[in-house]
Short mmCIF file of C-alpha atoms in Angstrom, two decimals:
data_model
loop_
_atom_site.label_atom_id
_atom_site.label_comp_id
_atom_site.label_asym_id
_atom_site.label_seq_id
_atom_site.Cartn_x
_atom_site.Cartn_y
_atom_site.Cartn_z
CA UNK Y 1 -0.41 5.56 -15.05
CA UNK Y 2 1.03 4.34 -11.80
CA UNK Y 3 3.95 6.19 -10.28
CA UNK Y 4 5.90 3.78 -8.10
CA UNK Y 5 8.70 6.08 -6.98
CA UNK Y 6 9.92 9.54 -7.90
CA UNK Y 7 12.81 9.88 -10.34
CA UNK Y 8 15.13 12.02 -8.23
CA UNK Y 9 17.75 13.98 -10.13
CA UNK Y 10 20.48 14.80 -7.61
CA UNK Y 11 23.08 17.51 -8.31
CA UNK Y 12 26.36 16.01 -9.49
CA UNK Y 13 24.83 12.60 -10.26
CA UNK Y 14 24.14 11.63 -13.85
CA UNK Y 15 21.00 9.52 -14.12
CA UNK Y 16 20.36 7.20 -17.04
CA UNK Y 17 16.73 6.71 -18.02
CA UNK Y 18 15.03 4.06 -20.09
CA UNK Y 19 11.56 4.34 -21.59
CA UNK Y 20 10.24 1.01 -22.81
CA UNK Y 21 7.16 0.86 -25.04
CA UNK Y 22 5.42 -2.46 -25.69
CA UNK Y 23 2.82 -2.66 -28.45
CA UNK Y 24 1.90 -6.20 -27.37
CA UNK Y 25 0.93 -5.24 -23.80
CA UNK Y 26 0.11 -1.58 -24.67
CA UNK Y 27 2.34 -0.33 -21.86
CA UNK Y 28 4.96 2.35 -21.38
CA UNK Y 29 7.51 1.93 -18.59
CA UNK Y 30 9.90 4.55 -17.20
CA UNK Y 31 13.02 3.27 -15.45
CA UNK Y 32 16.19 4.89 -14.14
CA UNK Y 33 19.58 4.15 -12.59
CA UNK Y 34 22.87 5.95 -11.91
CA UNK Y 35 24.82 6.24 -15.18
CA UNK Y 36 27.80 3.97 -15.89
CA UNK Y 37 26.89 1.44 -13.21
CA UNK Y 38 25.70 -2.14 -13.29
CA UNK Y 39 22.93 -1.24 -10.86
CA UNK Y 40 19.55 -2.80 -11.65
CA UNK Y 41 17.01 -0.51 -13.32
CA UNK Y 42 14.45 0.99 -10.92
CA UNK Y 43 10.86 1.07 -12.19
CA UNK Y 44 9.49 4.59 -11.65
CA UNK Y 45 6.21 4.54 -13.57
CA UNK Y 46 4.07 2.37 -15.82
CA UNK Y 47 1.17 3.43 -18.05
CA UNK Y 48 -1.20 1.78 -20.49
CA UNK Y 49 -2.07 3.36 -23.81
CA UNK Y 50 -4.62 3.04 -26.59
CA UNK Y 51 -5.83 5.00 -29.57
CA UNK Y 52 -9.01 7.10 -29.17
CA UNK Y 53 -12.12 5.36 -30.42
CA UNK Y 54 -14.24 8.51 -30.52
CA UNK Y 55 -13.73 12.09 -31.74
CA UNK Y 56 -12.74 14.79 -29.29
CA UNK Y 57 -15.69 15.93 -27.16
CA UNK Y 58 -16.75 19.55 -27.26
CA UNK Y 59 -15.07 21.48 -24.45
CA UNK Y 60 -17.58 22.99 -22.07
CA UNK Y 61 -16.72 25.34 -19.21
CA UNK Y 62 -17.02 23.50 -15.89
CA UNK Y 63 -18.62 26.41 -14.04
CA UNK Y 64 -20.96 29.27 -14.74
CA UNK Y 65 -19.39 32.70 -15.06
CA UNK Y 66 -21.72 34.03 -12.35
CA UNK Y 67 -20.40 31.51 -9.81
CA UNK Y 68 -16.74 31.95 -10.71
CA UNK Y 69 -13.99 33.64 -8.75
CA UNK Y 70 -11.10 34.98 -10.82
CA UNK Y 71 -7.62 34.00 -9.69
CA UNK Y 72 -4.35 35.30 -11.11
CA UNK Y 73 -0.78 33.94 -11.21
CA UNK Y 74 0.56 36.00 -8.29
CA UNK Y 75 -2.04 34.51 -5.91
CA UNK Y 76 -1.71 31.00 -7.30
CA UNK Y 77 2.07 30.80 -7.13
CA UNK Y 78 2.26 32.61 -3.76
CA UNK Y 79 0.19 29.73 -2.40
CA UNK Y 80 2.43 27.16 -4.16
CA UNK Y 81 5.51 28.86 -2.65
CA UNK Y 82 3.90 28.64 0.81
CA UNK Y 83 3.48 24.88 0.20
CA UNK Y 84 7.24 24.75 -0.54
CA UNK Y 85 6.65 23.92 -4.22
CA UNK Y 86 9.33 25.94 -5.99
CA UNK Y 87 8.37 26.17 -9.64
CA UNK Y 88 10.76 27.80 -12.06
CA UNK Y 89 9.51 30.26 -14.68
CA UNK Y 90 9.08 27.61 -17.41
CA UNK Y 91 6.65 25.69 -15.21
CA UNK Y 92 4.57 28.70 -14.09
CA UNK Y 93 2.16 28.46 -17.00
CA UNK Y 94 -1.18 29.37 -15.39
CA UNK Y 95 -2.33 32.77 -16.55
CA UNK Y 96 -5.86 32.70 -15.12
CA UNK Y 97 -8.24 30.43 -13.20
CA UNK Y 98 -12.01 30.73 -12.89
CA UNK Y 99 -12.79 28.84 -9.72
CA UNK Y 100 -15.99 27.82 -7.99
CA UNK Y 101 -16.71 26.22 -4.61
CA UNK Y 102 -13.41 24.33 -4.31
CA UNK Y 103 -14.66 21.65 -6.70
CA UNK Y 104 -14.07 22.93 -10.24
CA UNK Y 105 -11.87 25.33 -12.15
CA UNK Y 106 -11.40 26.47 -15.71
CA UNK Y 107 -7.69 27.09 -16.29
CA UNK Y 108 -6.09 29.25 -18.99
CA UNK Y 109 -2.41 28.76 -19.79
CA UNK Y 110 0.11 31.33 -20.99
CA UNK Y 111 1.99 30.82 -24.22
CA UNK Y 112 4.99 28.54 -23.76
CA UNK Y 113 8.44 30.11 -23.54
CA UNK Y 114 9.60 27.28 -25.81
CA UNK Y 115 8.06 24.46 -27.82
CA UNK Y 116 8.35 20.82 -26.76
CA UNK Y 117 8.02 19.01 -30.10
CA UNK Y 118 9.25 15.67 -28.73
CA UNK Y 119 6.25 15.43 -26.37
CA UNK Y 120 2.63 14.63 -27.17
CA UNK Y 121 1.60 16.90 -24.27
CA UNK Y 122 3.75 19.83 -23.17
CA UNK Y 123 5.07 18.75 -19.72
CA UNK Y 124 4.83 22.32 -18.40
CA UNK Y 125 1.09 22.34 -19.18
CA UNK Y 126 0.53 18.94 -17.54
CA UNK Y 127 2.40 20.09 -14.43
CA UNK Y 128 0.56 23.43 -14.33
CA UNK Y 129 -2.77 21.59 -14.45
CA UNK Y 130 -1.67 19.85 -11.24
CA UNK Y 131 -0.87 23.28 -9.71
CA UNK Y 132 -4.43 24.30 -10.57
CA UNK Y 133 -5.74 21.18 -8.83
CA UNK Y 134 -3.96 22.11 -5.58
CA UNK Y 135 -5.20 25.68 -5.88
CA UNK Y 136 -8.77 24.45 -6.46
CA UNK Y 137 -8.55 22.32 -3.31
CA UNK Y 138 -6.88 24.77 -0.91
CA UNK Y 139 -7.39 28.39 -2.02
CA UNK Y 140 -10.38 29.01 0.27
CA UNK Y 141 -9.29 27.51 3.51
CA UNK Y 142 -6.72 25.47 5.34
CA UNK Y 143 -3.04 25.33 4.63
CA UNK Y 144 -1.57 22.08 3.39
CA UNK Y 145 -1.99 19.55 6.24
CA UNK Y 146 1.07 19.58 8.51
CA UNK Y 147 3.62 16.97 7.56
CA UNK Y 148 1.76 16.17 4.32
CA UNK Y 149 2.55 16.78 0.71
CA UNK Y 150 0.37 16.25 -2.33
CA UNK Y 151 2.23 14.53 -5.13
CA UNK Y 152 0.63 12.75 -8.06
CA UNK Y 153 0.99 9.00 -7.65
CA UNK Y 154 -1.47 7.72 -10.23
CA UNK Y 155 -3.15 8.92 -13.38
CA UNK Y 156 -6.23 6.83 -13.99
CA UNK Y 157 -6.82 8.14 -17.48
CA UNK Y 158 -5.41 10.83 -19.73
CA UNK Y 159 -7.16 11.56 -22.99
CA UNK Y 160 -5.23 13.63 -25.46
CA UNK Y 161 -7.23 14.33 -28.60
CA UNK Y 162 -4.85 16.76 -30.27
CA UNK Y 163 -1.28 15.56 -29.68
CA UNK Y 164 1.57 18.03 -30.12
CA UNK Y 165 -0.84 20.97 -30.43
CA UNK Y 166 -0.50 23.83 -27.94
CA UNK Y 167 -2.92 23.48 -25.02
CA UNK Y 168 -4.51 26.83 -24.10
CA UNK Y 169 -6.91 25.69 -21.37
CA UNK Y 170 -8.10 22.79 -19.28
CA UNK Y 171 -10.90 21.86 -16.93
CA UNK Y 172 -10.16 20.70 -13.37
CA UNK Y 173 -12.89 18.87 -11.46
CA UNK Y 174 -12.14 17.61 -7.95
CA UNK Y 175 -14.03 14.37 -7.56
CA UNK Y 176 -12.79 13.31 -4.15
CA UNK Y 177 -11.02 14.90 -1.21
CA UNK Y 178 -10.08 13.01 1.92
CA UNK Y 179 -7.40 13.73 4.50
CA UNK Y 180 -4.05 13.27 2.80
CA UNK Y 181 -5.58 12.26 -0.51
CA UNK Y 182 -7.43 13.86 -3.40
CA UNK Y 183 -8.75 12.86 -6.81
CA UNK Y 184 -9.30 15.16 -9.75
CA UNK Y 185 -10.32 14.89 -13.38
CA UNK Y 186 -8.27 17.00 -15.78
CA UNK Y 187 -9.57 17.58 -19.29
CA UNK Y 188 -7.22 19.15 -21.83
#
């Protein structure tokens, strides 16, 4: 998935969205524009899709229990608040993280306050996995670099083997970390 520009929802402005799915090109596009205008559609994101060709792999913990540090929601979301990421209660889904060496975490999610049957993957779980990625990167040391913000701009691959089923845990593995940029693999 490539995220070209954020879809900003301003107070008092009604935004019209369009999701276009093409079987021929195997793409999904997300576009938006102010409602009731003749303004051109703005492309916000584009993703490719395919059906899995293999069964779901066995989930294995990314770290050994002996090397893990336990982290709880108060610590995780205190750090997110310090980064000026204000997550409402519905999006604070992390209940526990086992973290090791700033490179890997096993994340456990709380039960959802509501079900999201229209989605293949609960958006609050997907977003919380990104919170866990930031926590994995920054919990031990420096604050977020001054004048920088970490926002997802591209999802190389997302494999969802059990669509519409509640996700209870995920694995976060940081595979790259450079100034102002980071890469992580998330397995649900």
